Short mmCIF file of C-alpha atoms in Angstrom, two decimals:
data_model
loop_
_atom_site.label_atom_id
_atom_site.label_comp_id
_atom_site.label_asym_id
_atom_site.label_seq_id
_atom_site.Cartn_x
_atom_site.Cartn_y
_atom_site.Cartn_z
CA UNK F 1 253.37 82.20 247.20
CA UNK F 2 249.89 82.03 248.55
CA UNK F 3 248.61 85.62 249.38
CA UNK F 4 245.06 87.15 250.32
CA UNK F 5 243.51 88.84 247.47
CA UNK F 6 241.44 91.98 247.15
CA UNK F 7 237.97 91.34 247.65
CA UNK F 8 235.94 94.16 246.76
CA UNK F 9 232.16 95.62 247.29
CA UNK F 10 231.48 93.77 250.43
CA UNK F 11 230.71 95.16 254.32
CA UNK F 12 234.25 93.85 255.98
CA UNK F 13 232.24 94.33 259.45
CA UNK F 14 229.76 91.94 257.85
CA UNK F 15 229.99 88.18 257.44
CA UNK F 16 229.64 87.74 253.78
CA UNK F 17 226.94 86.08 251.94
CA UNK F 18 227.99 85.26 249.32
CA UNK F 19 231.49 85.76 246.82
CA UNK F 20 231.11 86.18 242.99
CA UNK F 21 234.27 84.90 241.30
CA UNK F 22 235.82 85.84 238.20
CA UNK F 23 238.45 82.76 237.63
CA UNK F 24 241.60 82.90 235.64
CA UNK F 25 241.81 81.20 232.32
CA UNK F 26 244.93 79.80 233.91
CA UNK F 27 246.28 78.85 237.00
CA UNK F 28 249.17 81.43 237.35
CA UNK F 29 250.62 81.25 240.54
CA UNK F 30 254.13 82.77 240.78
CA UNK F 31 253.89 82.12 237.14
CA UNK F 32 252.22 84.98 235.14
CA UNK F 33 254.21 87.42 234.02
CA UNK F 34 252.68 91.28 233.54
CA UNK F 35 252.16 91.91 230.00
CA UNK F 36 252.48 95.72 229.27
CA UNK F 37 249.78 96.16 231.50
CA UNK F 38 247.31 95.22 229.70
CA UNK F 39 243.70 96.10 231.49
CA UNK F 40 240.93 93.94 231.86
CA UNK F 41 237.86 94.04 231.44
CA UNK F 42 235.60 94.78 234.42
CA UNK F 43 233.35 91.38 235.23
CA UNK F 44 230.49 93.25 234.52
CA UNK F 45 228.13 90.59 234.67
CA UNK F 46 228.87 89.50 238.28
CA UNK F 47 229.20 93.12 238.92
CA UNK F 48 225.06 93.03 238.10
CA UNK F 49 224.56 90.09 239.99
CA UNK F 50 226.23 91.30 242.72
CA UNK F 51 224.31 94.84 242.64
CA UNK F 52 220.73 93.02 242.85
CA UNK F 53 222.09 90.69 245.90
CA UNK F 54 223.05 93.81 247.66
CA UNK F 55 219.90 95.22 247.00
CA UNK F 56 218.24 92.80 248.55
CA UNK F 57 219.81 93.26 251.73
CA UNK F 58 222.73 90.59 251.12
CA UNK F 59 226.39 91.22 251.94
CA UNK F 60 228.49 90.71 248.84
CA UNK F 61 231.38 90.47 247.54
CA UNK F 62 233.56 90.00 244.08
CA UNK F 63 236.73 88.61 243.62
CA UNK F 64 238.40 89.43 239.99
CA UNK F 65 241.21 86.87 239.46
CA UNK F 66 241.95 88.00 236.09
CA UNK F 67 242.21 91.49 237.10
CA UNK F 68 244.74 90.52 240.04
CA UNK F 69 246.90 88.41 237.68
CA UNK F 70 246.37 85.42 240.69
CA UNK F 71 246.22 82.02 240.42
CA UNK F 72 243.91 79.34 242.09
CA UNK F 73 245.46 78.71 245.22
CA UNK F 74 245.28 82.36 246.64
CA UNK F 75 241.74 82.40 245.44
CA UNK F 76 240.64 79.51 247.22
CA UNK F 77 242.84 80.85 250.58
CA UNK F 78 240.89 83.92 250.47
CA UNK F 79 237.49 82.58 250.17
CA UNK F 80 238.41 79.92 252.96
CA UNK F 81 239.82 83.00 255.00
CA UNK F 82 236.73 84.92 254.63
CA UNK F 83 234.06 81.86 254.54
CA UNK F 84 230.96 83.34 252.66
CA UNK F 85 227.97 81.02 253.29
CA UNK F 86 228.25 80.62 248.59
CA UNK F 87 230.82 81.27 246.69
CA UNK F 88 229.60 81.57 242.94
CA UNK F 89 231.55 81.16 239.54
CA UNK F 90 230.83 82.78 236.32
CA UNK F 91 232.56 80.10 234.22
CA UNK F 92 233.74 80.32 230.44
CA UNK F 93 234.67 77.10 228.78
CA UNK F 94 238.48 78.30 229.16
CA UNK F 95 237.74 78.91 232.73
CA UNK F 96 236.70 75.41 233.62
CA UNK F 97 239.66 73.22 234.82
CA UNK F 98 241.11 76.13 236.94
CA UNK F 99 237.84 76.54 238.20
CA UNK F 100 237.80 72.71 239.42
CA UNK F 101 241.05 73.52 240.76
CA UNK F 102 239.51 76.11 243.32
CA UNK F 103 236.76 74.36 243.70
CA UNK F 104 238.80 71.40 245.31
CA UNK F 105 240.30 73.54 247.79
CA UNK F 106 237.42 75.26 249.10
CA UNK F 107 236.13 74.78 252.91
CA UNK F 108 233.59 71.89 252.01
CA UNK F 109 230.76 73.57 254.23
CA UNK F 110 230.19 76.37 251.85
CA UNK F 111 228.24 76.28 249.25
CA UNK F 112 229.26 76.28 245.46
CA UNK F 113 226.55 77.57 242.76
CA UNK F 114 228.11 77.89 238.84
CA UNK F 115 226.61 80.26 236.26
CA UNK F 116 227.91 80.92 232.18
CA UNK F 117 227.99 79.99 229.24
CA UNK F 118 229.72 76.91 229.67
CA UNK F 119 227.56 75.07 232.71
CA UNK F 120 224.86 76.79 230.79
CA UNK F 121 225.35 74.45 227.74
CA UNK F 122 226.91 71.57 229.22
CA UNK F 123 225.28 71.00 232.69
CA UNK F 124 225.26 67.19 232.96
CA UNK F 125 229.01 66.74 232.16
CA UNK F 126 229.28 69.99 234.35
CA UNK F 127 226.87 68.36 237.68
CA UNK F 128 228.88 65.32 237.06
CA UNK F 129 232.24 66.99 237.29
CA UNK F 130 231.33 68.66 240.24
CA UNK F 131 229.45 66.00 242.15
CA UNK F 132 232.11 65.70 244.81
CA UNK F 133 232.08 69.42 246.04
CA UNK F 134 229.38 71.45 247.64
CA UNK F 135 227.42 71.94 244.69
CA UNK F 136 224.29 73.51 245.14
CA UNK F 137 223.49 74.01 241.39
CA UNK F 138 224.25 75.35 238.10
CA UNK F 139 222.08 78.27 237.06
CA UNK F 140 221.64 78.07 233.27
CA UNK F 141 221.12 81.55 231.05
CA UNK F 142 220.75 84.93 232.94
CA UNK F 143 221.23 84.48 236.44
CA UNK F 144 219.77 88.05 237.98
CA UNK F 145 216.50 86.44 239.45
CA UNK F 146 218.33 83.30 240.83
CA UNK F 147 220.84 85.00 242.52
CA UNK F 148 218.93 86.11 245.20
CA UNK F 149 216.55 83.35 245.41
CA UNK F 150 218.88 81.10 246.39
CA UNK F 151 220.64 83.60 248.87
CA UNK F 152 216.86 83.85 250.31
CA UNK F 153 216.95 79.66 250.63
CA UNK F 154 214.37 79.09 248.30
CA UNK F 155 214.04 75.61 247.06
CA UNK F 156 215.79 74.84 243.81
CA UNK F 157 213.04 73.02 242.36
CA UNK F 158 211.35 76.78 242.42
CA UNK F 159 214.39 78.81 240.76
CA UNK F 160 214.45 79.25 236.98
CA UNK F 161 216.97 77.83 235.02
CA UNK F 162 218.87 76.17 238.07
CA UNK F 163 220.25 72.40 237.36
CA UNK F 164 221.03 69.98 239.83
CA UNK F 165 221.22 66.32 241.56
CA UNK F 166 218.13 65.39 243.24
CA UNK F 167 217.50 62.94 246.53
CA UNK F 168 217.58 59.88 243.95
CA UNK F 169 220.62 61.54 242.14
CA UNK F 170 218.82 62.27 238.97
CA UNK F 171 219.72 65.39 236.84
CA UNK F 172 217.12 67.90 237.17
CA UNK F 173 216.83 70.89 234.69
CA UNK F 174 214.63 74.05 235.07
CA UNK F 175 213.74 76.20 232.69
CA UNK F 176 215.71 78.93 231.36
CA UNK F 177 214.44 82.08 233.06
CA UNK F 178 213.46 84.63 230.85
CA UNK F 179 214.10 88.92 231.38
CA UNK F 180 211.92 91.11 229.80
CA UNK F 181 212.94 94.62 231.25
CA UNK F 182 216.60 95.26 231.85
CA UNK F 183 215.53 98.69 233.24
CA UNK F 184 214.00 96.62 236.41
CA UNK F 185 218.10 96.48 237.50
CA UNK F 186 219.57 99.02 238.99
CA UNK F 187 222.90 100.92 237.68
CA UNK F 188 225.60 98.55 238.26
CA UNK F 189 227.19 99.31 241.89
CA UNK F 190 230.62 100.18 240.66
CA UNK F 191 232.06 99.27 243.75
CA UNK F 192 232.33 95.87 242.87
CA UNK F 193 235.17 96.93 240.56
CA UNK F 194 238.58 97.42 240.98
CA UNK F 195 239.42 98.88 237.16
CA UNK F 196 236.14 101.00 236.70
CA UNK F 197 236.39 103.85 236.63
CA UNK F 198 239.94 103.96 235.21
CA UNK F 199 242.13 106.85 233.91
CA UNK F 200 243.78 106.55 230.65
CA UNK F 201 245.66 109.37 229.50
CA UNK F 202 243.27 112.56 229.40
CA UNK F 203 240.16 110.26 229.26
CA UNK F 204 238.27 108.82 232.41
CA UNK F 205 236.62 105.93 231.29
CA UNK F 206 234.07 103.34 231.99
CA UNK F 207 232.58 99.95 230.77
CA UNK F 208 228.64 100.23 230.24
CA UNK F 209 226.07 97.80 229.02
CA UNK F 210 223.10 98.42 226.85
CA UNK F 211 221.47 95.36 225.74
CA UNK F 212 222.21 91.60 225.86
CA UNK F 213 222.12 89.39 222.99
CA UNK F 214 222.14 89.03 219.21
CA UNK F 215 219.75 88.61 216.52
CA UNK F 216 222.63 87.11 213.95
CA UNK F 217 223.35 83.23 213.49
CA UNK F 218 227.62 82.92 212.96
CA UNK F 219 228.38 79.50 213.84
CA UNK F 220 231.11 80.27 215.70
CA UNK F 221 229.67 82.48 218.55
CA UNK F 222 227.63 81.06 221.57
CA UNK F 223 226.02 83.84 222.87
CA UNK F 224 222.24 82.62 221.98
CA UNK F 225 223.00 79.47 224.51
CA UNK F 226 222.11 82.30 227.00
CA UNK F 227 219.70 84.57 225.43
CA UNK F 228 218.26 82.78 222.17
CA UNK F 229 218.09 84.71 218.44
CA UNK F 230 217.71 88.22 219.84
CA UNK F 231 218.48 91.19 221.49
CA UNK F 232 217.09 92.97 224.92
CA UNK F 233 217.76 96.02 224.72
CA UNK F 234 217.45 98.79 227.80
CA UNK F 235 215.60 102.26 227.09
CA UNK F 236 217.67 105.08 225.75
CA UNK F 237 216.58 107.13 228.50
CA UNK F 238 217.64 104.56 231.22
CA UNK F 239 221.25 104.15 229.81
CA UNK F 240 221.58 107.86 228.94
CA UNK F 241 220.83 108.52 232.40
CA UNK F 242 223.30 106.34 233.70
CA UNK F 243 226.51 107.77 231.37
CA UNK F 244 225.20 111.16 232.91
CA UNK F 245 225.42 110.18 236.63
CA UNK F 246 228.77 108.84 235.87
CA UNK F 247 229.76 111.90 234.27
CA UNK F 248 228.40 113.88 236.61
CA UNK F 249 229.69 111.95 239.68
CA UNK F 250 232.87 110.72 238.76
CA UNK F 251 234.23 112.98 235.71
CA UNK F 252 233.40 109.79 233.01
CA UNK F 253 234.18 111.86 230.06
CA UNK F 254 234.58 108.24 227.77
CA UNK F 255 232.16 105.09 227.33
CA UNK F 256 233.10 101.65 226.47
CA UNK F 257 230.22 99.60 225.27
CA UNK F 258 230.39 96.00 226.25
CA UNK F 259 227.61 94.84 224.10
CA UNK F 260 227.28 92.39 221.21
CA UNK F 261 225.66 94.44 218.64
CA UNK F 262 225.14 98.09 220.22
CA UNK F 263 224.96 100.01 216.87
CA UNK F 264 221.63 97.86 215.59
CA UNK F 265 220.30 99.78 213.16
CA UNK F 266 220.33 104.09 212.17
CA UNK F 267 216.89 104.26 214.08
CA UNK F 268 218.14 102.97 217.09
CA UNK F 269 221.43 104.96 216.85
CA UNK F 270 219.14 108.43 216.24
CA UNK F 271 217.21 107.08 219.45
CA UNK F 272 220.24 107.04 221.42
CA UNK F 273 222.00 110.31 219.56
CA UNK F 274 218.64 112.13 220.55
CA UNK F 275 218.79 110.52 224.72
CA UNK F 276 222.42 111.73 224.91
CA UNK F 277 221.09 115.71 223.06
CA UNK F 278 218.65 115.71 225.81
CA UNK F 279 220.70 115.35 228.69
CA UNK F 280 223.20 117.73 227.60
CA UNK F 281 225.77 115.16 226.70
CA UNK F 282 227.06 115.42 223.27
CA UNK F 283 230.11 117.45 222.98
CA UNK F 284 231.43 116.21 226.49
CA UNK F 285 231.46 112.35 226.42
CA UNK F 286 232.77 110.07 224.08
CA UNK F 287 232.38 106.66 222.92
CA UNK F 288 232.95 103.25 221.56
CA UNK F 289 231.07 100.42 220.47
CA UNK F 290 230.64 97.02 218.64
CA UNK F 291 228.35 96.85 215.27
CA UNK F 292 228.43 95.00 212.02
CA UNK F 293 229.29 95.33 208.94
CA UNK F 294 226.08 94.66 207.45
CA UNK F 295 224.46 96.91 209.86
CA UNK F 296 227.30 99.76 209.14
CA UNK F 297 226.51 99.70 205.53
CA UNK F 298 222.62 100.95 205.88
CA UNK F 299 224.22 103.97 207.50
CA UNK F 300 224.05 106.63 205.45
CA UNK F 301 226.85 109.25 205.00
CA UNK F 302 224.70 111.70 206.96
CA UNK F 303 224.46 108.64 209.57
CA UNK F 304 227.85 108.54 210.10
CA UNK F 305 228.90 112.31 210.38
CA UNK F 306 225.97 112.05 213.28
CA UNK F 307 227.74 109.18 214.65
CA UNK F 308 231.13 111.19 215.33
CA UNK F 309 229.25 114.46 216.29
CA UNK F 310 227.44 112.63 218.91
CA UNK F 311 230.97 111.08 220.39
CA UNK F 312 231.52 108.21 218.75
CA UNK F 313 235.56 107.76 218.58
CA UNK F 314 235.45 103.62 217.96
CA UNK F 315 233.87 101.24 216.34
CA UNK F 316 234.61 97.26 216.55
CA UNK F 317 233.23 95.24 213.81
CA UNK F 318 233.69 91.42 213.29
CA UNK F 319 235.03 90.81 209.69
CA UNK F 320 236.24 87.26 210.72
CA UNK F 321 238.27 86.60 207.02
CA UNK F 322 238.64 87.71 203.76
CA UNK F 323 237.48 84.34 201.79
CA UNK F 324 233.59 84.57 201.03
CA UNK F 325 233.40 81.14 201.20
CA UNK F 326 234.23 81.10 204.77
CA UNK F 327 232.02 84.15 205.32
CA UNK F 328 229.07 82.14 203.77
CA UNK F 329 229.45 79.13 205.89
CA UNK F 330 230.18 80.66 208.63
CA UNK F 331 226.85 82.69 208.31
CA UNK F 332 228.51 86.22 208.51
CA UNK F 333 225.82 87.92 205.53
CA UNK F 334 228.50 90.05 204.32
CA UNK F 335 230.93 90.19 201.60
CA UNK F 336 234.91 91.12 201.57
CA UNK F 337 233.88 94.54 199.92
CA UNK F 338 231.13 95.33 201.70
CA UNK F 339 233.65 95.45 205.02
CA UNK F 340 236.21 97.27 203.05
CA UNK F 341 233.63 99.60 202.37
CA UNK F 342 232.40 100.38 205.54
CA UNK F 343 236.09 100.36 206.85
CA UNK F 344 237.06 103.31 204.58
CA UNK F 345 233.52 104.90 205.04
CA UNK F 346 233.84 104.58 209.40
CA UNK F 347 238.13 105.77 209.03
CA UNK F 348 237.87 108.67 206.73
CA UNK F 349 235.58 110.56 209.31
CA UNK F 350 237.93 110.16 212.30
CA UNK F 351 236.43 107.17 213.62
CA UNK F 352 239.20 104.72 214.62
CA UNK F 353 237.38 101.06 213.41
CA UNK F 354 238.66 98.56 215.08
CA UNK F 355 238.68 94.85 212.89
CA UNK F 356 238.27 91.66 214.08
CA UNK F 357 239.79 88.21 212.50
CA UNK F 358 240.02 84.75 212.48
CA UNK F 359 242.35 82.85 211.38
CA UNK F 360 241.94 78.21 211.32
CA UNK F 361 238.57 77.80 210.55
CA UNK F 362 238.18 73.83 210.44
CA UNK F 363 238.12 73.85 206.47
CA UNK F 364 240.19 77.42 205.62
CA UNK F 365 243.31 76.48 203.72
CA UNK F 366 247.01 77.93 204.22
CA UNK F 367 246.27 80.13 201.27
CA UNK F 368 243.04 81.63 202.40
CA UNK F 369 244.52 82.06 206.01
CA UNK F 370 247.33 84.22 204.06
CA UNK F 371 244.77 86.00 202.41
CA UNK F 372 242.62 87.05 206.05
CA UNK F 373 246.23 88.42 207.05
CA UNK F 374 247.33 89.98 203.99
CA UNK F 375 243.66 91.86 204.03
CA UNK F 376 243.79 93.05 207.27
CA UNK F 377 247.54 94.50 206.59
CA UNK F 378 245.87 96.21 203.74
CA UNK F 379 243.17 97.97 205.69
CA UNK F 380 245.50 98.67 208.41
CA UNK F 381 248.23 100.30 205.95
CA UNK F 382 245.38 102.11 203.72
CA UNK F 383 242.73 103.46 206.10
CA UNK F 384 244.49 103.02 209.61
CA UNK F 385 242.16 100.51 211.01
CA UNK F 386 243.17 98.72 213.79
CA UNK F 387 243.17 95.08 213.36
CA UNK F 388 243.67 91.92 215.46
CA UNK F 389 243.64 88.06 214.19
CA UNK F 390 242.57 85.75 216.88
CA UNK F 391 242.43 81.56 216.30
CA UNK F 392 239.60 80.04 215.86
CA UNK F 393 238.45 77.79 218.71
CA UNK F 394 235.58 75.30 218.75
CA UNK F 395 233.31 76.47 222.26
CA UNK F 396 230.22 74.42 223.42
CA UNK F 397 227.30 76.63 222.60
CA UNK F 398 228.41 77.14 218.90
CA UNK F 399 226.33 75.62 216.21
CA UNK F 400 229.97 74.94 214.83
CA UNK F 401 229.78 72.89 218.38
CA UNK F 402 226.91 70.93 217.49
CA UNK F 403 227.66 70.20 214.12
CA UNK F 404 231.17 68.64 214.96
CA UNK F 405 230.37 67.12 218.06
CA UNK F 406 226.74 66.89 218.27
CA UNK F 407 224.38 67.09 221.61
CA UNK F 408 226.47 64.80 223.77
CA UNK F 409 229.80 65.45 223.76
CA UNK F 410 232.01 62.97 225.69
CA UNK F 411 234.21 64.32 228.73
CA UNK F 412 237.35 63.45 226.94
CA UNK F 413 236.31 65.53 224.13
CA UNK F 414 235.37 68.67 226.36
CA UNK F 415 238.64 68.54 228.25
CA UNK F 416 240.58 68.33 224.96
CA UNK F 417 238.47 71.57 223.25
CA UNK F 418 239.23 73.67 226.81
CA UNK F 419 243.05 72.50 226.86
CA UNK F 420 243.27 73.78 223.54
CA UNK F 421 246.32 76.59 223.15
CA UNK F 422 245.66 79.88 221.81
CA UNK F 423 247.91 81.34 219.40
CA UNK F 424 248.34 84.99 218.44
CA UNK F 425 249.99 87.21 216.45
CA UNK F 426 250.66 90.38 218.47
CA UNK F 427 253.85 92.80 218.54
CA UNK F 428 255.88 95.28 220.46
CA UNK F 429 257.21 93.32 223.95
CA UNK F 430 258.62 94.82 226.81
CA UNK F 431 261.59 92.81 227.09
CA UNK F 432 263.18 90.12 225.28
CA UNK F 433 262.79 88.22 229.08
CA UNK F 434 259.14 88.97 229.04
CA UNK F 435 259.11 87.74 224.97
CA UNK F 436 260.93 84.29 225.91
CA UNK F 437 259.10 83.60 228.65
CA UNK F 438 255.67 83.56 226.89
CA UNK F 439 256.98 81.79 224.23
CA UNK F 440 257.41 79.09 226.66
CA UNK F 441 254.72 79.09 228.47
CA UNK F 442 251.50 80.09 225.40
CA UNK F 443 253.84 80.04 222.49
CA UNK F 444 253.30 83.79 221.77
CA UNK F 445 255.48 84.73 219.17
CA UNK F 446 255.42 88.51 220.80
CA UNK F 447 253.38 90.54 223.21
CA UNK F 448 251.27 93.11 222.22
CA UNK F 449 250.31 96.80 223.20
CA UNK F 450 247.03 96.97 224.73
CA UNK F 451 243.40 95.26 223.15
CA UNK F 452 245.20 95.46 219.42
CA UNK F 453 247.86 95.06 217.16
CA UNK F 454 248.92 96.31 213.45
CA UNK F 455 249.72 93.70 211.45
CA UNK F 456 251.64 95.89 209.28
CA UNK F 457 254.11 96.01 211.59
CA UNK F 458 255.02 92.30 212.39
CA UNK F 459 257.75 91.07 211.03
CA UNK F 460 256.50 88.65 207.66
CA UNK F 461 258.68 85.74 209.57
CA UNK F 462 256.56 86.12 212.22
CA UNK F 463 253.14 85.71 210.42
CA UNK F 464 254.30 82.62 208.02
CA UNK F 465 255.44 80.39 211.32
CA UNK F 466 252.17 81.84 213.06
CA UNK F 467 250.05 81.05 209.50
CA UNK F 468 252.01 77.35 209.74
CA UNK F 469 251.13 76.89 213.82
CA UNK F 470 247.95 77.98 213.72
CA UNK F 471 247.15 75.07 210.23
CA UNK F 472 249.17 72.63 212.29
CA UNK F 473 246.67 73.28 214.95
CA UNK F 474 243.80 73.28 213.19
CA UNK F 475 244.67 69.97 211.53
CA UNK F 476 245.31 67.81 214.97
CA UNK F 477 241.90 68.72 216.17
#
């Protein structure tokens, strides 16, 4: 059934100027069932988009599809019902078909504009796929700047990074626009939000964001497409200040960092550790972040008994597998030991580390996919680490990408990478209803408690026909 959604931030006794849309990965329509209620994460880079438009005098507004659990027809009803002069997209390659579906459906006098990492990397199969809508452009890379300059009318031979059809119908490609100062943004206008602030048991928490970017090369990951080999990082001062007027304001007593690589290096943790002292902080917030192994093992003991004093509770690091030969082509610089290392180091002073896998790398074998789970049992079952193992997929961007598929991929190709299936090996479902109907629809073998899963506790069965999918998959590509 069609219904309005919730479309939050904007004036309602405004006309809108524009709608910033978060799109579901799927079109699930009287279809998606609620997994244990499993929260997602804020769009928080719309939600900065959207915060600069509105400063800037425009009347904005941000639908979160995945948030709503709503599928593509009741987004394009509500964006017909409301009729902003743009609607924009943020669009990840597993975002990209439902987008077209929305797209097709959307009152042809307003305007469409598409922003990520997929247009981003692919714009001429992207232009090309879009031709017959309202396109006004794509805008390539970080999109702050362009926002508003195409809310203001400017011409789009004059905004960075924006691609699109000219008079004559040729492809035209600007720049990538490059930032230089995140502090020039304003605190993101939590308003825009419908799950931030949330309140999880005794802990009022929100998503924050203190850099973009990454300075590391693994082949699978996309995220220089956007913002090349390295990181932007805001002031200490600017982001301390902002986890204070949250705290202050709204009770935020716990931070969830949504960057790449937040714990660099020690000297930029002791920068931050000292920001936090100075604003009276430590001892009344806590945290959670995303490093590296590599980066984690330069800490030194000291380092790390800081790290917990100053609020640190949880720490995601990318292991990826447990065969160094995968870790050396896939460019992680680190070794099997060097993660169990840090793992035992980061667990045995409180801090809950939270490991990432992958399991299908185009050349792993069954054996060495066995090994990545067996590993991550073992740290779960010896030092309580929390561990998920995700499939690998192949994403435009990737230098895997390139490699495979090279600089012009054909749209056969693309539509066959972004109809690839996930598989994943999660545990613990509501109901065996719930269980059998995701088999059925995603092939999950079961559903799983909130962000992670211990492997320890799925059933061996479970992993071996997950092991043998996930090879069968990685085989027909």
């Amino acid at each position: 059934m069609v219904k309005t959604l919730k479309v939050v931030g904007n004036n309602p006794e405004k006309e809108l100027d524009l709608i910033l849309v978060n799109p579901p990965s799927q079109d699930i329509e009287d279809e998606r069932i609620e997994i244990n209620k499993i929260r997602s994460i804020p769009a928080y880079g719309l939600g900065v988009l959207a915060t600069i438009a509105k400063r800037d005098g425009f009347n904005v507004g941000i639908i979160d599809a995945e948030s709503q659990m709503v599928g593509c027809d009741s987004i394009a009803f509500t964006i017909n019902s409301l009729n902003p002069r743009i609607v924009g997209f943020g669009v990840n390659t597993p975002m990209y078909h439902t987008t077209q579906k929305i797209c097709r459906n959307i009152n042809p006098e307003i305007s469409i504009v598409l922003g990520g990492i997929h247009p981003t990397t692919l714009p001429e199969l992207t232009l090309n796929d879009f031709r017959s809508f309202n396109l006004h452009s794509i805008i390539r890379g970080p999109a702050e700047e362009s926002i508003s300059a195409i809310l203001k009318g400017i011409k789009k031979e004059m905004i960075e990074g924006a691609s699109y059809f000219d008079d004559q119908g040729v492809i035209i490609k600007k720049p990538l626009p490059i930032i230089k100062r995140l502090e020039d943004y304003n605190f993101v206008d939590r308003s825009f939000f419908i799950n931030d602030p949330f309140v999880e048991e005794d802990k009022k928490i929100a998503y924050v964001l203190a850099s973009r970017g990454c300075y590391k090369k693994c082949t699978f990951c996309s995220i220089h497409a956007s913002w090349g080999q390295n990181i932007l990082f805001r002031n200490e001062e600017h982001l301390s200040s902002e986890m204070s007027s949250l705290f202050e304001s709204e009770g935020v007593n716990t931070f969830r960092f949504l960057d790449d690589l937040f714990l660099v290096s020690p000297g930029n943790f002791q920068k931050f550790e000292k920001s936090l002292d100075n604003l009276g902080l430590i001892g009344k917030v806590m945290w959670y972040a995303n490093s590296r192994v590599d980066v984690l093992k330069r800490f030194k003991d000291s380092d790390l008994d800081r790290l917990i004093q100053s609020g640190c509770r949880g720490i995601g690091i990318g292991i990826e597998s447990a065969t160094q030969r995968i870790l050396e082509e896939t460019k992680k610089e680190i070794t099997v030991k060097e993660a169990e290392d840090v793992v035992k180091r980061c667990t045995e002073r409180g801090i809950d580390t939270y490991c990432y896998f992958i399991v299908g790398f185009p050349s792993e074998t069954e054996r060495e996919i066995k090994d990545t789970v067996h590993f991550a049992v073992h740290l779960s079952q010896n030092y309580g680490a929390k561990c998920g193992l995700n499939p690998y997929k192949l994403y435009p961007g990737t230098a895997d990408f390139y490699s495979a598929i090279g600089e012009n991929p054909s749209k056969e190709t693309i539509d066959r990478i972004i109809k690839f299936k996930s598989l994943k090996l999660v545990h613990n479902a509501d109901d065996e209803y719930t269980k059998n109907k995701l088999q059925e629809r995603e092939r999950f073998t079961v559903i799983h408690d909130p962000n992670y899963f211990n492997p320890s506790l799925v059933e061996p069965r479970i992993i071996e026909e997950s092991i043998r999918d996930c090879l069968l998959r990685t085989i027909s590509r």
